[in-house]
Tab-separated table of C-alpha atoms in Angstrom:
chain	number	residue	atom	x	y	z
A	1	MET	CA	-17.958	45.853	-36.742
A	2	LEU	CA	-19.652	44.371	-39.817
A	3	LYS	CA	-17.230	46.459	-41.896
A	4	ASP	CA	-14.306	44.876	-40.021
A	5	ILE	CA	-13.452	42.468	-42.822
A	6	VAL	CA	-10.787	40.591	-40.831
A	7	ARG	CA	-13.292	39.827	-38.056
A	8	THR	CA	-16.411	39.087	-40.078
A	9	LYS	CA	-14.722	37.248	-42.957
A	10	THR	CA	-12.836	34.968	-40.549
A	11	TYR	CA	-16.076	33.910	-38.853
A	12	GLN	CA	-17.720	33.419	-42.244
A	13	ASN	CA	-14.809	31.288	-43.470
A	14	VAL	CA	-14.809	29.174	-40.297
A	15	ILE	CA	-18.532	28.489	-40.648
A	16	THR	CA	-18.574	27.836	-44.403
A	17	GLN	CA	-15.262	25.975	-44.721
A	18	SER	CA	-15.841	23.870	-41.598
A	19	SER	CA	-19.529	23.240	-42.103
A	20	PHE	CA	-19.129	19.804	-40.459
A	21	LEU	CA	-19.080	21.745	-37.171
A	22	ILE	CA	-22.416	23.432	-37.971
A	23	LYS	CA	-24.468	21.262	-40.337
A	24	ASP	CA	-27.476	19.602	-38.630
A	25	LYS	CA	-26.325	21.026	-35.267
A	26	ILE	CA	-28.135	23.190	-32.720
A	27	VAL	CA	-26.214	26.460	-32.422
A	28	LEU	CA	-26.305	29.166	-29.752
A	29	ASP	CA	-25.160	32.649	-30.831
A	30	VAL	CA	-24.247	34.654	-27.702
A	31	GLY	CA	-24.526	38.421	-28.157
A	32	ALA	CA	-25.916	38.084	-31.659
A	33	GLY	CA	-26.146	41.780	-32.574
A	34	THR	CA	-27.512	42.016	-36.123
A	35	GLY	CA	-27.554	38.209	-36.296
A	36	ILE	CA	-24.816	37.946	-38.927
A	37	LEU	CA	-23.174	34.881	-37.336
A	38	SER	CA	-26.572	33.207	-36.950
A	39	LEU	CA	-27.269	33.847	-40.637
A	40	PHE	CA	-23.908	32.325	-41.606
A	41	CYS	CA	-24.747	29.247	-39.497
A	42	ALA	CA	-28.259	28.896	-40.934
A	43	LYS	CA	-26.867	29.141	-44.458
A	44	ALA	CA	-24.293	26.446	-43.585
A	45	GLY	CA	-27.093	24.008	-42.683
A	46	ALA	CA	-27.579	24.372	-38.927
A	47	LYS	CA	-30.570	22.441	-37.606
A	48	HIS	CA	-31.564	25.444	-35.497
A	49	VAL	CA	-29.905	28.618	-34.246
A	50	TYR	CA	-30.838	30.437	-31.032
A	51	ALA	CA	-29.598	34.027	-31.250
A	52	ILE	CA	-29.501	35.815	-27.896
A	53	GLU	CA	-29.224	39.608	-27.871
A	54	CYS	CA	-30.136	41.823	-24.906
A	55	SER	CA	-30.089	45.221	-26.662
A	56	GLN	CA	-32.700	46.827	-28.907
A	57	MET	CA	-30.756	45.351	-31.822
A	58	ALA	CA	-32.645	42.096	-31.129
A	59	ASP	CA	-35.716	43.638	-32.771
A	60	MET	CA	-33.675	44.483	-35.870
A	61	ALA	CA	-32.140	41.007	-35.875
A	62	LYS	CA	-35.640	39.456	-35.953
A	63	GLU	CA	-36.556	41.630	-38.930
A	64	ILE	CA	-33.299	40.784	-40.713
A	65	VAL	CA	-33.867	37.052	-40.124
A	66	ASN	CA	-37.430	37.312	-41.506
A	67	THR	CA	-36.374	39.407	-44.497
A	68	ASN	CA	-33.769	36.805	-45.457
A	69	GLY	CA	-36.140	33.848	-45.084
A	70	TYR	CA	-34.531	32.147	-42.089
A	71	SER	CA	-37.242	32.587	-39.464
A	72	ASN	CA	-37.879	28.826	-39.453
A	73	VAL	CA	-34.192	28.148	-38.586
A	74	ILE	CA	-33.193	31.132	-36.416
A	75	THR	CA	-34.976	32.067	-33.195
A	76	VAL	CA	-33.968	35.489	-31.859
A	77	ILE	CA	-34.328	35.746	-28.084
A	78	LYS	CA	-34.229	39.215	-26.529
A	79	GLY	CA	-32.736	39.217	-23.049
A	80	LYS	CA	-29.658	38.515	-20.965
A	81	VAL	CA	-28.104	35.060	-21.277
A	82	GLU	CA	-28.138	34.755	-17.479
A	83	GLU	CA	-31.893	35.448	-17.314
A	84	ILE	CA	-33.433	33.615	-20.271
A	85	GLU	CA	-34.374	29.967	-20.798
A	86	LEU	CA	-33.755	28.092	-24.029
A	87	PRO	CA	-36.445	25.859	-25.573
A	88	VAL	CA	-33.830	23.054	-25.668
A	89	PRO	CA	-31.820	21.510	-22.816
A	90	LYS	CA	-28.499	21.423	-24.699
A	91	VAL	CA	-26.789	22.943	-27.749
A	92	ASP	CA	-24.026	21.481	-29.918
A	93	VAL	CA	-22.198	24.702	-30.722
A	94	ILE	CA	-21.741	28.059	-28.997
A	95	ILE	CA	-20.523	30.835	-31.278
A	96	SER	CA	-19.800	34.357	-30.118
A	97	GLU	CA	-17.788	37.433	-30.955
A	98	TRP	CA	-17.213	38.373	-27.321
A	99	MET	CA	-13.754	39.968	-27.420
A	100	GLY	CA	-13.194	43.557	-26.271
A	101	TYR	CA	-10.315	45.997	-26.499
A	102	PHE	CA	-7.219	44.501	-24.839
A	103	LEU	CA	-9.220	41.259	-25.292
A	104	LEU	CA	-10.843	41.631	-21.862
A	105	PHE	CA	-12.215	45.206	-21.689
A	106	GLU	CA	-16.035	45.355	-21.709
A	107	ASN	CA	-16.019	41.811	-23.033
A	108	MET	CA	-18.696	39.114	-22.831
A	109	LEU	CA	-16.382	36.267	-21.821
A	110	ASN	CA	-18.169	35.529	-18.539
A	111	THR	CA	-21.475	35.376	-20.399
A	112	VAL	CA	-20.032	32.868	-22.889
A	113	LEU	CA	-18.650	30.753	-20.041
A	114	TYR	CA	-22.034	30.867	-18.286
A	115	ALA	CA	-23.765	29.699	-21.477
A	116	ARG	CA	-21.135	26.980	-21.963
A	117	ASP	CA	-21.622	25.591	-18.450
A	118	LYS	CA	-25.418	25.711	-18.677
A	119	TRP	CA	-26.208	24.564	-22.207
A	120	LEU	CA	-23.244	23.121	-24.100
A	121	ALA	CA	-23.448	19.374	-24.745
A	122	GLU	CA	-20.610	17.217	-23.400
A	123	ASP	CA	-18.970	16.886	-26.824
A	124	GLY	CA	-19.990	20.395	-27.881
A	125	VAL	CA	-17.786	23.053	-29.487
A	126	VAL	CA	-17.094	26.691	-28.596
A	127	LEU	CA	-16.192	29.021	-31.495
A	128	PRO	CA	-13.636	30.523	-31.167
A	129	ASP	CA	-11.968	28.251	-28.616
A	130	LYS	CA	-8.536	29.860	-28.093
A	131	CYS	CA	-7.410	33.440	-27.478
A	132	SER	CA	-3.960	34.756	-26.605
A	133	LEU	CA	-2.685	38.093	-25.300
A	134	HIS	CA	0.677	39.423	-26.533
A	135	LEU	CA	3.053	42.259	-25.617
A	136	THR	CA	5.713	44.307	-27.368
A	137	ALA	CA	7.460	47.683	-26.907
A	138	ILE	CA	7.463	50.719	-29.194
A	139	GLU	CA	9.124	54.055	-29.851
A	140	ASP	CA	6.356	56.662	-29.817
A	141	ALA	CA	7.875	60.059	-28.971
A	142	GLU	CA	5.593	62.105	-31.203
A	143	TYR	CA	2.299	60.746	-29.904
A	144	LYS	CA	3.425	60.665	-26.278
A	145	GLU	CA	4.361	64.337	-26.604
A	146	ASP	CA	0.906	65.049	-28.007
A	147	LYS	CA	-1.031	62.988	-25.447
A	148	ILE	CA	1.000	63.354	-22.230
A	149	GLU	CA	3.447	66.257	-22.373
A	150	PHE	CA	0.729	68.516	-23.847
A	151	TRP	CA	-0.502	69.143	-20.299
A	152	ASN	CA	2.740	70.875	-19.250
A	153	ASN	CA	1.757	73.989	-21.184
A	154	VAL	CA	-1.869	74.505	-22.194
A	155	TYR	CA	-2.161	77.972	-23.750
A	156	GLY	CA	0.495	79.139	-21.326
A	157	PHE	CA	-0.955	77.429	-18.233
A	158	ASP	CA	0.560	74.530	-16.270
A	159	MET	CA	-1.946	71.656	-16.222
A	160	SER	CA	0.650	68.974	-15.515
A	161	CYS	CA	-1.513	67.578	-12.682
A	162	ILE	CA	-3.618	65.971	-15.430
A	163	LYS	CA	-0.565	64.105	-16.797
A	164	LYS	CA	-0.834	61.410	-14.146
A	165	GLN	CA	-4.467	60.753	-15.096
A	166	ALA	CA	-3.597	60.718	-18.799
A	167	MET	CA	-0.795	58.207	-18.157
A	168	MET	CA	-3.197	55.847	-16.393
A	169	GLU	CA	-5.543	55.604	-19.377
A	170	PRO	CA	-4.437	53.034	-21.962
A	171	LEU	CA	-4.777	54.346	-25.496
A	172	VAL	CA	-6.618	52.225	-28.053
A	173	ASP	CA	-5.077	53.092	-31.403
A	174	THR	CA	-3.329	51.674	-34.437
A	175	VAL	CA	0.447	51.275	-34.027
A	176	ASP	CA	2.765	51.393	-37.022
A	177	ALA	CA	4.815	48.198	-37.272
A	178	ASN	CA	7.960	50.325	-37.843
A	179	GLN	CA	7.643	51.622	-34.273
A	180	ILE	CA	8.219	48.158	-32.767
A	181	VAL	CA	11.578	48.039	-30.969
A	182	THR	CA	11.546	44.581	-29.305
A	183	ASN	CA	10.367	41.058	-29.954
A	184	CYS	CA	6.702	40.226	-29.316
A	185	GLN	CA	5.953	37.954	-26.377
A	186	LEU	CA	3.001	35.710	-25.594
A	187	LEU	CA	1.595	36.724	-22.193
A	188	LYS	CA	-1.446	34.494	-21.723
A	189	THR	CA	-3.424	31.837	-23.583
A	190	MET	CA	-7.077	31.198	-22.793
A	191	ASP	CA	-8.905	28.005	-23.715
A	192	ILE	CA	-12.546	29.083	-23.844
A	193	SER	CA	-13.771	25.488	-23.835
A	194	LYS	CA	-12.117	24.700	-20.483
A	195	MET	CA	-11.274	27.899	-18.578
A	196	THR	CA	-13.183	29.429	-15.655
A	197	SER	CA	-14.051	33.097	-15.271
A	198	GLY	CA	-11.300	33.486	-12.657
A	199	ASP	CA	-8.664	32.663	-15.286
A	200	ALA	CA	-9.247	36.091	-16.843
A	201	SER	CA	-7.395	37.632	-13.868
A	202	PHE	CA	-3.691	36.841	-13.849
A	203	THR	CA	-0.106	37.936	-13.244
A	204	VAL	CA	2.448	36.976	-15.892
A	205	PRO	CA	6.153	37.771	-16.368
A	206	PHE	CA	7.559	39.215	-19.583
A	207	LYS	CA	10.989	39.644	-21.138
A	208	LEU	CA	11.262	41.912	-24.172
A	209	THR	CA	14.554	41.936	-26.067
A	210	ALA	CA	15.530	44.976	-28.162
A	211	GLU	CA	15.996	44.282	-31.859
A	212	ARG	CA	17.729	47.637	-32.468
A	213	ASN	CA	19.106	50.652	-30.593
A	214	ASP	CA	16.141	52.925	-29.873
A	215	TYR	CA	13.915	54.560	-27.281
A	216	ILE	CA	10.932	52.869	-25.640
A	217	HIS	CA	7.980	55.118	-24.785
A	218	ALA	CA	5.228	52.535	-24.383
A	219	LEU	CA	4.295	48.870	-24.254
A	220	VAL	CA	1.675	47.595	-26.667
A	221	ALA	CA	-0.766	44.757	-26.057
A	222	TYR	CA	-2.772	42.908	-28.703
A	223	PHE	CA	-4.535	39.567	-29.027
A	224	ASN	CA	-4.922	36.629	-31.392
A	225	VAL	CA	-8.069	34.541	-31.875
A	226	SER	CA	-7.987	30.880	-32.982
A	227	PHE	CA	-10.538	28.325	-34.151
A	228	THR	CA	-8.672	25.071	-33.565
A	229	LYS	CA	-11.569	22.669	-34.215
A	230	CYS	CA	-11.519	23.348	-37.968
A	231	HIS	CA	-9.787	20.973	-40.394
A	232	LYS	CA	-7.000	23.550	-40.597
A	233	LEU	CA	-6.183	26.149	-37.951
A	234	MET	CA	-8.062	29.384	-38.611
A	235	GLY	CA	-8.116	32.722	-36.847
A	236	PHE	CA	-6.790	36.269	-36.903
A	237	SER	CA	-4.411	38.620	-35.096
A	238	THR	CA	-5.017	42.178	-33.913
A	239	GLY	CA	-1.257	42.852	-33.794
A	240	PRO	CA	0.521	45.835	-35.389
A	241	ARG	CA	2.038	43.628	-38.097
A	242	SER	CA	-1.384	42.279	-39.153
A	243	LYS	CA	-4.220	43.834	-41.130
A	244	ALA	CA	-5.998	46.419	-38.977
A	245	THR	CA	-9.177	45.521	-37.096
A	246	HIS	CA	-11.631	47.652	-35.116
A	247	TRP	CA	-9.886	46.419	-31.931
A	248	LYS	CA	-6.643	48.175	-33.005
A	249	GLN	CA	-3.960	47.802	-30.267
A	250	THR	CA	-3.736	48.930	-26.626
A	251	VAL	CA	-0.888	51.332	-25.819
A	252	LEU	CA	0.424	51.646	-22.241
A	253	TYR	CA	2.654	54.721	-21.936
A	254	LEU	CA	5.639	54.520	-19.589
A	255	GLU	CA	6.597	57.312	-17.214
A	256	ASP	CA	10.226	56.811	-18.241
A	257	VAL	CA	11.703	57.291	-21.681
A	258	ILE	CA	13.921	54.217	-21.884
A	259	THR	CA	17.045	54.159	-24.023
A	260	ILE	CA	17.642	50.538	-24.971
A	261	CYS	CA	20.451	48.960	-26.962
A	262	GLU	CA	20.124	45.992	-29.307
A	263	GLY	CA	20.143	42.742	-27.328
A	264	GLU	CA	19.225	44.326	-23.978
A	265	THR	CA	16.088	43.078	-22.229
A	266	LEU	CA	13.251	44.942	-20.547
A	267	THR	CA	11.877	42.556	-17.918
A	268	GLY	CA	8.850	42.736	-15.663
A	269	SER	CA	5.366	41.470	-15.016
A	270	MET	CA	1.801	42.424	-15.868
A	271	THR	CA	-1.170	41.910	-13.544
A	272	VAL	CA	-4.628	42.045	-15.125
A	273	SER	CA	-7.837	41.999	-13.092
A	274	ASN	CA	-11.469	43.032	-13.318
A	275	ASN	CA	-12.271	46.245	-11.505
A	276	LYS	CA	-14.114	45.468	-8.271
A	277	LYS	CA	-16.726	48.219	-8.742
A	278	ASN	CA	-17.387	47.466	-12.412
A	279	PRO	CA	-16.270	44.011	-13.600
A	280	ARG	CA	-16.459	45.119	-17.249
A	281	ASP	CA	-13.570	47.524	-16.557
A	282	ILE	CA	-9.950	46.390	-16.348
A	283	ASP	CA	-7.177	47.265	-13.886
A	284	ILE	CA	-3.602	46.712	-15.062
A	285	LYS	CA	-0.463	46.735	-12.900
A	286	LEU	CA	2.804	46.918	-14.803
A	287	LYS	CA	6.240	46.324	-13.270
A	288	TYR	CA	9.268	46.853	-15.493
A	289	SER	CA	13.014	47.203	-15.146
A	290	LEU	CA	16.093	47.574	-17.327
A	291	ASN	CA	19.748	47.547	-16.375
A	292	GLY	CA	21.319	48.660	-19.630
A	293	GLN	CA	24.265	50.638	-20.930
A	294	ARG	CA	22.288	53.857	-21.260
A	295	SER	CA	19.246	53.348	-19.020
A	296	GLN	CA	18.775	51.919	-15.555
A	297	VAL	CA	15.171	51.937	-14.499
A	298	SER	CA	12.801	50.055	-12.192
A	299	ARG	CA	9.190	51.155	-11.806
A	300	THR	CA	5.606	50.059	-11.141
A	301	GLN	CA	2.718	51.730	-12.966
A	302	PHE	CA	-1.049	51.328	-12.752
A	303	TYR	CA	-3.559	51.664	-15.566
A	304	LYS	CA	-7.344	51.737	-15.628
A	305	MET	CA	-9.407	50.867	-18.706
A	306	ARG	CA	-12.739	52.628	-18.203
């Protein structure tokens, strides 16, 4: 993730170019990892930084902080946010890189919201403060053949019963922008400074209009991240038309191969919810329909991100 230049450089630029948000402030870094964001904040003049990390990486973070001479500014706390106590009653800034694949898979959003409600001062700032989920449709015959249809004939044996399972697993991969057939639509915006954990489960409609005559094999989801409290809007996109990140995009293959003509619309809705057995997993329900010149289709599919 440190080698993800889009991710790391954006955070660095936010902290250094908007130092008024950080300078002389008490900062809480949620899920600090190596402590890179804490180091950026300390260098930008933070009064003190509390870096919380529950994995063994906390020990490395302490060593990194000491090695770089910031042990008087950065306190690394090993433990879960929900179980530790801070030496201060309130913080001015909460910074975190909490986003997962599909924005919400194995993410730390609930942990950030818990920290916000417990420690953030009334006029405090959450970085980043806005995230949005987007959807588009792609032609992807070659990869679908490789991933799904492969099971029809495996060294001469019919293993097509596995196809259904393969279809239910969203693929995290990089999509070529040339594969995009429709417009891209905003599905959901989340305001991290105000939302509740329940807002991460939702049902939203979509309407994707074809920009050329082509086939649709899959829908593709991606997200944008925004830091709106800076002097100028800063952030990044994980979309197929943007520079690649380690989040890539999330591909949801359709059971139908849809033939769509320019100007026709694929309509439907997407329901996203945390899995009841494991809240870090995501269940997705996709309804879609098209009444076009060459395809008439109406279907509901279910996906599980595990």
